[in-house]
C-alpha cells in the first residue's frame, strides 16, 4: 500500500510499521483500536465504543477502562511519531474519539474502496479484474481474529459477505473474459470455508467446466448436494441444478463417467442455504421460467414483483439480514417465516424489499406474489382485507366462480393453494399488523416480506416475525446512490456539491432520488446548481417536489401526517420548534403545553407512523426534512401566538432546568437572574449534584443547539444558555464548546445592546482563552467583563470575574496579584450576601498564601472555608478545599494527613465530574507519596494522573511523563 504505517483488521488487529507488527497490548486494547478503525476519519461517540467493546451490558468502570486504553494508544502513537515511523492520531471529538488516518492505511477500508471501483462498469474489464485482485490480496484471514463479542461477530459477517461478493465478481469476469483457470484455486479455497454457499459452488462449477474439467465440476455439485441434504435437509437450488443439467448435456464423453449423484432429480423446491450478499448476485434478473409445481394439476405461477429501482445501491447489512431470514427458512422446514421492514416514509423500504425479492426469486420456484396494501395512501383508505385476499386469489389463477363468499373462506382457500409450495409473498406499505395477518401464508417453506411505516411489533409477538428497522443511508451510501444514478465521473468531478446535496437530503433515499432524477434530466447542468437550490430554497422541500404524489417528498410525508389524531398532529407540527437534535417526554410535553402524563399517547402515534424515532430508550429524534415539513404545517395551521408560546415553553423548560442544574454544581450566587418560566414549560426538579450532572450530560447536544440556532425573537436565550452552561463545560474541559457558546452569546448580546449578556459573554470567553493558553485574550475579556458588571452593579458577576483574574495571575506566577484579586472577590461576595461564594474565596486565599509559603495563615483560611462549603452543600467547593488542605499539610511535613485530605478531594472531584482537577489532585498525591518514601504508591498515582491528562489533551502530561521516566530509572 506504500504507507510506512498500516492498520490491519483482517486477521488479528495489528499495526504494521515497515510491514513489521508492533506490540499493541492486550486484546481489549486491540478491540478499542478496531472500534475506532471501522469508522476511520469519523468521530465515534464514547457510548458506541463501549457498546462495541463490551456489548449492551458493560461492566462497571468500562468508561474508565476505555479512557485508559485510548491514553495508551495515544502514547504508542506519540512514540511512533517521534521515531518517524508514521502517525496514528486518536483525536478527541465532542462526545467521542476519532482515528484520524487515511482510510487507505486500513486494509479493509482500502479493500472496500478497491471493490467499489471494480463495480464501475465504465472501467475496462482488465482494470476491474486488477482492482479486485489487489483488494483480495489485502485479505489476511478472519477479520478481528481473537476478538469476542456481538459487534466483532457482526462485523466479521459483513466483511465475509463483501469478500464473497468480490470473489464472485472476479470469477464472473475471469470466466467471461476467457481465463477461468485463474479463479479455480480461489473459488475452491473459499467454498472450503463456506461449503453451503451455493453461488460459490455454481461459480466453481462454471470455472471448472470452462477449463474442460467437467468431471470435477460434476463432483463439486455432488459434494455440495450431499452437504446440503445432510446438514440442511434440502436439495440444491434451481440455478445450481440447472447448471448441473447443462454440464451433463454438454460434457464431452472422454471426461469419463459421471459420479453416482449426478443423476439426482430436479429439486421440487429451491434451497436458499447460506446465500451470498446481493452484491454478489447477477446484475441481471434470473430467468423468468420456473420449474413446475409438485402438484399433479397445473397451477398458475405468479410473477408479480415490480421492476427494481434503477441504480439501487448500499444496504449491505440489511440485505445480509434478509439473506439470513432466507437461511432461516431452510433451517425451519416446518414453519412459515415472516420478515417485516419498517421505517419512515421515503427511507427506501419498498425499494429494498423489491430489490432483494427480485434477486432471490429463484429460491421461490412456485411464484412471487406482490400486493400494495396502501396503508398510507393519499386517500387515507388502506386496502380492505377482502379486496386484498381476492387480489391474491386472482394472482393464483382462481376463477371468479370458485371464490367463496366469506372472508374466512377466502383466506382458507388462499392458504390451501400455497400448501406444499415455495412462494414469496411481498406485502408492501402495510398500515398495521391487523391488515397483514389474513394475508400471511400458512404453508411451510413460504416467506412473507412485509414493509410498513409502523414497527409491526405485534407480528413479532404473535407470528414470530423478524423485524428490521430501516435507517437512513450513510454519507458513503448516499454518494454511491448518486454515482449509480448520475455516473461516477460526474459525481467525482463535483465532490463539494455532492457533499452538500448529501447533507441537505440528510440520508433520505427518496430525497436523493428526486435530486438525482432532476440532475439526470439536465445532464449539462453542474451539480452545484442543485446543491444551491437546496441551500437557498425558502422551503427546503420545494426543490424535492416532483409533481408526482408518489415521489414528492412533501406528499409522502403528508400520507403519514394525515393518519394522526388531532393531539398527535399538533405535537408533530411543533417538533420543528424544538432546538434538537433529540428530546425526552418532558420537553415534548412542554412543547405541547400538556402534562407529561398526557404526551405518551401522542408520542406513540408519532413513532408508530415513523414521524418520530425512539433512537435510545426514552429519547426521540426526527429527520431534518420532517422537521422542515413540521415547520411548514405549523405556519399553515397554527397562529403566530400559539407558535411563540410553544417556542417559549420549550426554551424555558431547558433554560430553567439548566439554571437549576448549574446552581447544584456550584453554590455561588449566579450573576444572572431569570424571568419567570412560561406556564406549561415544566422545568425539571433536580434533587442533587449527581442528578444535575447526569441531566446536563444527557441534554448537552440539545443545549448547545439552543445556543447555535436561537429562534427569531428569542435571541436573549443565547447568552443565558451560555452563562448557565459555563461551569459544566469548564469542568468537562470542553474549551472549544465553551468558546463557541460564548462567542455566539457575545455576538447576539452586542447586536441586541444587552449589557448583561455582553458581560457574561466576555467572562465566558475569558475563561476559554485562559484555558487555551491565550493570556492576553483572556485578560482583555476578563477586564471588559469586570467593567460591564461594575456598570450593572452586579456584585456576583464582579466576584466571579475577580476569581478568574486571580487564577490567571497565579497560573503565570504572579501569586501576589492573585492574592489581591482574591481579596476583592471576597469583598464582592460579602456585598452579594453569597455565603457559598465567600467560602470559595476563603479557600482561594488559603491556597495563594500557601503558595507564598505562609502556611499557618493559609491553614486558618482553609479551615474557615471548610464548614462553610459543607453547610452550603457545595461539593466542588469542598473538593477544592480538601485539595488545598492536602497541599498545606504536605508542605508542613504531615504526609499522612495530606494523603487523607487528597483522598477526600479526589472522591469529590470524581463525583462532580471535574476531571482536570482530579488529574491535578492525583499528581499532587503522587508527589506526597514520593516525599513520604512510598515510591510504588507515587508511581501508581502519577500513572493515573497521566492517563487523565492524556485523555483531556492537557500539556501537564509531558511534564508528568518526564517525571515518571526519571523515577523509573
CSV table of N, CA and C in Angstrom, one decimal, residues 399-468:
chain,number,residue,atom,x,y,z
A,399,UNK,N,-60.6,-19.0,-10.6
A,399,UNK,CA,-61.7,-18.4,-11.4
A,399,UNK,C,-62.7,-17.7,-10.4
A,400,UNK,N,-63.3,-16.7,-10.8
A,400,UNK,CA,-64.3,-15.9,-10.0
A,400,UNK,C,-65.3,-16.9,-9.5
A,401,UNK,N,-65.7,-17.9,-10.2
A,401,UNK,CA,-66.8,-18.8,-9.8
A,401,UNK,C,-66.4,-19.7,-8.6
A,402,UNK,N,-65.1,-19.8,-8.4
A,402,UNK,CA,-64.6,-20.6,-7.3
A,402,UNK,C,-64.3,-19.9,-6.1
A,403,UNK,N,-64.4,-18.5,-6.1
A,403,UNK,CA,-64.0,-17.7,-4.9
A,403,UNK,C,-65.2,-17.8,-3.9
A,404,UNK,N,-64.9,-18.2,-2.7
A,404,UNK,CA,-66.0,-18.3,-1.7
A,404,UNK,C,-66.5,-16.9,-1.3
A,405,UNK,N,-67.7,-16.8,-0.7
A,405,UNK,CA,-68.3,-15.5,-0.3
A,405,UNK,C,-67.6,-14.9,0.9
A,406,UNK,N,-67.4,-15.7,1.9
A,406,UNK,CA,-67.0,-15.1,3.2
A,406,UNK,C,-65.4,-14.9,3.2
A,407,UNK,N,-65.0,-13.9,4.0
A,407,UNK,CA,-63.6,-13.6,4.0
A,407,UNK,C,-62.8,-14.8,4.6
A,408,UNK,N,-63.3,-15.4,5.7
A,408,UNK,CA,-62.6,-16.5,6.3
A,408,UNK,C,-62.4,-17.6,5.3
A,409,UNK,N,-63.4,-17.9,4.5
A,409,UNK,CA,-63.3,-19.0,3.5
A,409,UNK,C,-62.3,-18.6,2.4
A,410,UNK,N,-62.3,-17.3,2.0
A,410,UNK,CA,-61.3,-16.9,1.0
A,410,UNK,C,-59.9,-17.0,1.5
A,411,UNK,N,-59.7,-16.6,2.8
A,411,UNK,CA,-58.3,-16.8,3.4
A,411,UNK,C,-58.0,-18.3,3.5
A,412,UNK,N,-58.9,-19.1,3.8
A,412,UNK,CA,-58.6,-20.6,3.8
A,412,UNK,C,-58.2,-21.1,2.5
A,413,UNK,N,-58.9,-20.7,1.4
A,413,UNK,CA,-58.6,-21.1,0.1
A,413,UNK,C,-57.2,-20.6,-0.3
A,414,UNK,N,-56.9,-19.4,0.0
A,414,UNK,CA,-55.6,-18.8,-0.4
A,414,UNK,C,-54.5,-19.6,0.3
A,415,UNK,N,-54.7,-19.9,1.6
A,415,UNK,CA,-53.6,-20.6,2.3
A,415,UNK,C,-53.5,-22.1,1.8
A,416,UNK,N,-54.7,-22.7,1.4
A,416,UNK,CA,-54.6,-24.0,0.9
A,416,UNK,C,-53.9,-24.1,-0.4
A,417,UNK,N,-54.1,-23.1,-1.3
A,417,UNK,CA,-53.4,-23.1,-2.5
A,417,UNK,C,-51.9,-23.0,-2.4
A,418,UNK,N,-51.4,-22.4,-1.3
A,418,UNK,CA,-50.0,-22.3,-1.1
A,418,UNK,C,-49.4,-23.5,-0.4
A,419,UNK,N,-50.2,-24.4,0.1
A,419,UNK,CA,-49.7,-25.6,0.8
A,419,UNK,C,-48.9,-26.4,-0.2
A,420,UNK,N,-47.7,-26.8,0.3
A,420,UNK,CA,-46.8,-27.6,-0.5
A,420,UNK,C,-46.0,-26.8,-1.5
A,421,UNK,N,-46.1,-25.5,-1.5
A,421,UNK,CA,-45.4,-24.7,-2.5
A,421,UNK,C,-44.4,-23.8,-1.8
A,422,UNK,N,-43.5,-23.4,-2.5
A,422,UNK,CA,-42.5,-22.4,-2.0
A,422,UNK,C,-42.7,-21.1,-2.7
A,423,UNK,N,-43.4,-20.2,-2.0
A,423,UNK,CA,-43.9,-18.9,-2.6
A,423,UNK,C,-43.4,-17.8,-1.7
A,424,UNK,N,-43.0,-16.7,-2.4
A,424,UNK,CA,-42.6,-15.5,-1.7
A,424,UNK,C,-43.8,-14.5,-1.8
A,425,UNK,N,-44.3,-14.0,-0.7
A,425,UNK,CA,-45.4,-13.0,-0.6
A,425,UNK,C,-44.9,-11.7,-0.1
A,426,UNK,N,-44.9,-10.7,-1.0
A,426,UNK,CA,-44.4,-9.4,-0.6
A,426,UNK,C,-45.6,-8.5,-0.3
A,427,UNK,N,-45.8,-8.1,0.9
A,427,UNK,CA,-46.9,-7.2,1.3
A,427,UNK,C,-46.4,-5.8,1.6
A,428,UNK,N,-46.6,-4.9,0.7
A,428,UNK,CA,-45.9,-3.6,0.7
A,428,UNK,C,-46.8,-2.6,1.3
A,429,UNK,N,-46.2,-1.7,2.1
A,429,UNK,CA,-46.9,-0.5,2.6
A,429,UNK,C,-48.1,-0.8,3.5
A,430,UNK,N,-47.9,-1.7,4.5
A,430,UNK,CA,-49.0,-2.1,5.4
A,430,UNK,C,-49.2,-1.0,6.4
A,431,UNK,N,-50.5,-0.9,6.8
A,431,UNK,CA,-50.9,0.1,7.8
A,431,UNK,C,-50.5,-0.4,9.2
A,432,UNK,N,-50.9,-1.6,9.5
A,432,UNK,CA,-50.6,-2.2,10.8
A,432,UNK,C,-50.6,-3.7,10.7
A,433,UNK,N,-50.4,-4.4,11.8
A,433,UNK,CA,-50.3,-5.8,11.9
A,433,UNK,C,-51.6,-6.5,11.5
A,434,UNK,N,-52.8,-5.9,12.0
A,434,UNK,CA,-54.1,-6.5,11.7
A,434,UNK,C,-54.4,-6.5,10.2
A,435,UNK,N,-53.9,-5.6,9.4
A,435,UNK,CA,-54.1,-5.6,8.0
A,435,UNK,C,-53.3,-6.7,7.3
A,436,UNK,N,-52.2,-7.1,7.9
A,436,UNK,CA,-51.3,-8.1,7.4
A,436,UNK,C,-51.7,-9.5,7.7
A,437,UNK,N,-52.2,-9.8,8.9
A,437,UNK,CA,-52.4,-11.1,9.4
A,437,UNK,C,-53.2,-12.0,8.4
A,438,UNK,N,-54.4,-11.6,7.9
A,438,UNK,CA,-55.1,-12.5,7.0
A,438,UNK,C,-54.4,-12.9,5.7
A,439,UNK,N,-53.3,-12.1,5.4
A,439,UNK,CA,-52.6,-12.3,4.1
A,439,UNK,C,-51.4,-13.2,4.3
A,440,UNK,N,-51.0,-13.6,5.5
A,440,UNK,CA,-49.8,-14.4,5.7
A,440,UNK,C,-50.1,-15.8,5.3
A,441,UNK,N,-49.2,-16.4,4.5
A,441,UNK,CA,-49.3,-17.8,4.2
A,441,UNK,C,-49.1,-18.7,5.4
A,442,UNK,N,-49.7,-19.8,5.4
A,442,UNK,CA,-49.6,-20.8,6.5
A,442,UNK,C,-48.7,-22.0,6.1
A,443,UNK,N,-48.2,-22.0,4.9
A,443,UNK,CA,-47.5,-23.2,4.4
A,443,UNK,C,-46.1,-23.1,4.7
A,444,UNK,N,-45.5,-24.2,5.2
A,444,UNK,CA,-44.1,-24.3,5.4
A,444,UNK,C,-43.3,-24.1,4.1
A,445,UNK,N,-42.2,-23.3,4.2
A,445,UNK,CA,-41.4,-23.1,3.0
A,445,UNK,C,-41.8,-21.8,2.3
A,446,UNK,N,-42.9,-21.1,2.7
A,446,UNK,CA,-43.2,-19.8,2.2
A,446,UNK,C,-42.6,-18.7,3.0
A,447,UNK,N,-42.4,-17.6,2.4
A,447,UNK,CA,-41.8,-16.4,3.2
A,447,UNK,C,-42.7,-15.2,2.9
A,448,UNK,N,-43.1,-14.5,3.9
A,448,UNK,CA,-43.8,-13.2,3.8
A,448,UNK,C,-42.9,-12.1,4.1
A,449,UNK,N,-42.7,-11.2,3.2
A,449,UNK,CA,-41.9,-10.0,3.4
A,449,UNK,C,-42.8,-8.8,3.4
A,450,UNK,N,-42.9,-8.1,4.6
A,450,UNK,CA,-43.8,-7.0,4.8
A,450,UNK,C,-43.1,-5.7,5.0
A,451,UNK,N,-43.6,-4.6,4.4
A,451,UNK,CA,-43.0,-3.3,4.6
A,451,UNK,C,-44.1,-2.4,5.2
A,452,UNK,N,-43.7,-1.5,6.1
A,452,UNK,CA,-44.6,-0.6,6.8
A,452,UNK,C,-43.9,0.6,7.4
A,453,UNK,N,-44.6,1.7,7.5
A,453,UNK,CA,-44.1,2.8,8.3
A,453,UNK,C,-44.2,2.5,9.8
A,454,UNK,N,-45.0,1.5,10.2
A,454,UNK,CA,-45.2,1.2,11.6
A,454,UNK,C,-44.3,0.0,11.9
A,455,UNK,N,-43.9,0.0,13.2
A,455,UNK,CA,-42.9,-1.1,13.6
A,455,UNK,C,-43.4,-2.5,13.5
A,456,UNK,N,-44.7,-2.7,13.5
A,456,UNK,CA,-45.3,-4.0,13.4
A,456,UNK,C,-44.8,-5.0,14.5
A,457,UNK,N,-44.6,-4.5,15.7
A,457,UNK,CA,-44.1,-5.4,16.8
A,457,UNK,C,-45.1,-6.5,17.1
A,458,UNK,N,-46.4,-6.2,16.8
A,458,UNK,CA,-47.4,-7.3,17.0
A,458,UNK,C,-47.1,-8.5,16.2
A,459,UNK,N,-46.6,-8.4,15.0
A,459,UNK,CA,-46.3,-9.5,14.2
A,459,UNK,C,-45.1,-10.3,14.8
A,460,UNK,N,-44.2,-9.6,15.5
A,460,UNK,CA,-43.1,-10.3,16.1
A,460,UNK,C,-43.6,-11.1,17.3
A,461,UNK,N,-44.6,-10.5,18.0
A,461,UNK,CA,-45.1,-11.2,19.2
A,461,UNK,C,-45.9,-12.4,18.9
A,462,UNK,N,-46.9,-12.3,18.0
A,462,UNK,CA,-47.8,-13.3,17.7
A,462,UNK,C,-47.3,-14.3,16.6
A,463,UNK,N,-46.7,-13.8,15.5
A,463,UNK,CA,-46.3,-14.6,14.4
A,463,UNK,C,-44.8,-14.9,14.3
A,464,UNK,N,-44.0,-14.4,15.3
A,464,UNK,CA,-42.6,-14.6,15.3
A,464,UNK,C,-41.9,-13.9,14.2
A,465,UNK,N,-42.4,-12.8,13.7
A,465,UNK,CA,-41.8,-12.1,12.6
A,465,UNK,C,-40.4,-11.6,13.0
A,466,UNK,N,-39.5,-11.6,12.1
A,466,UNK,CA,-38.2,-11.0,12.3
A,466,UNK,C,-38.2,-9.5,11.8
A,467,UNK,N,-38.0,-8.6,12.8
A,467,UNK,CA,-38.2,-7.2,12.5
A,467,UNK,C,-36.9,-6.6,12.0
A,468,UNK,N,-37.0,-5.7,11.1
A,468,UNK,CA,-35.8,-5.0,10.6
A,468,UNK,C,-36.2,-3.5,10.4
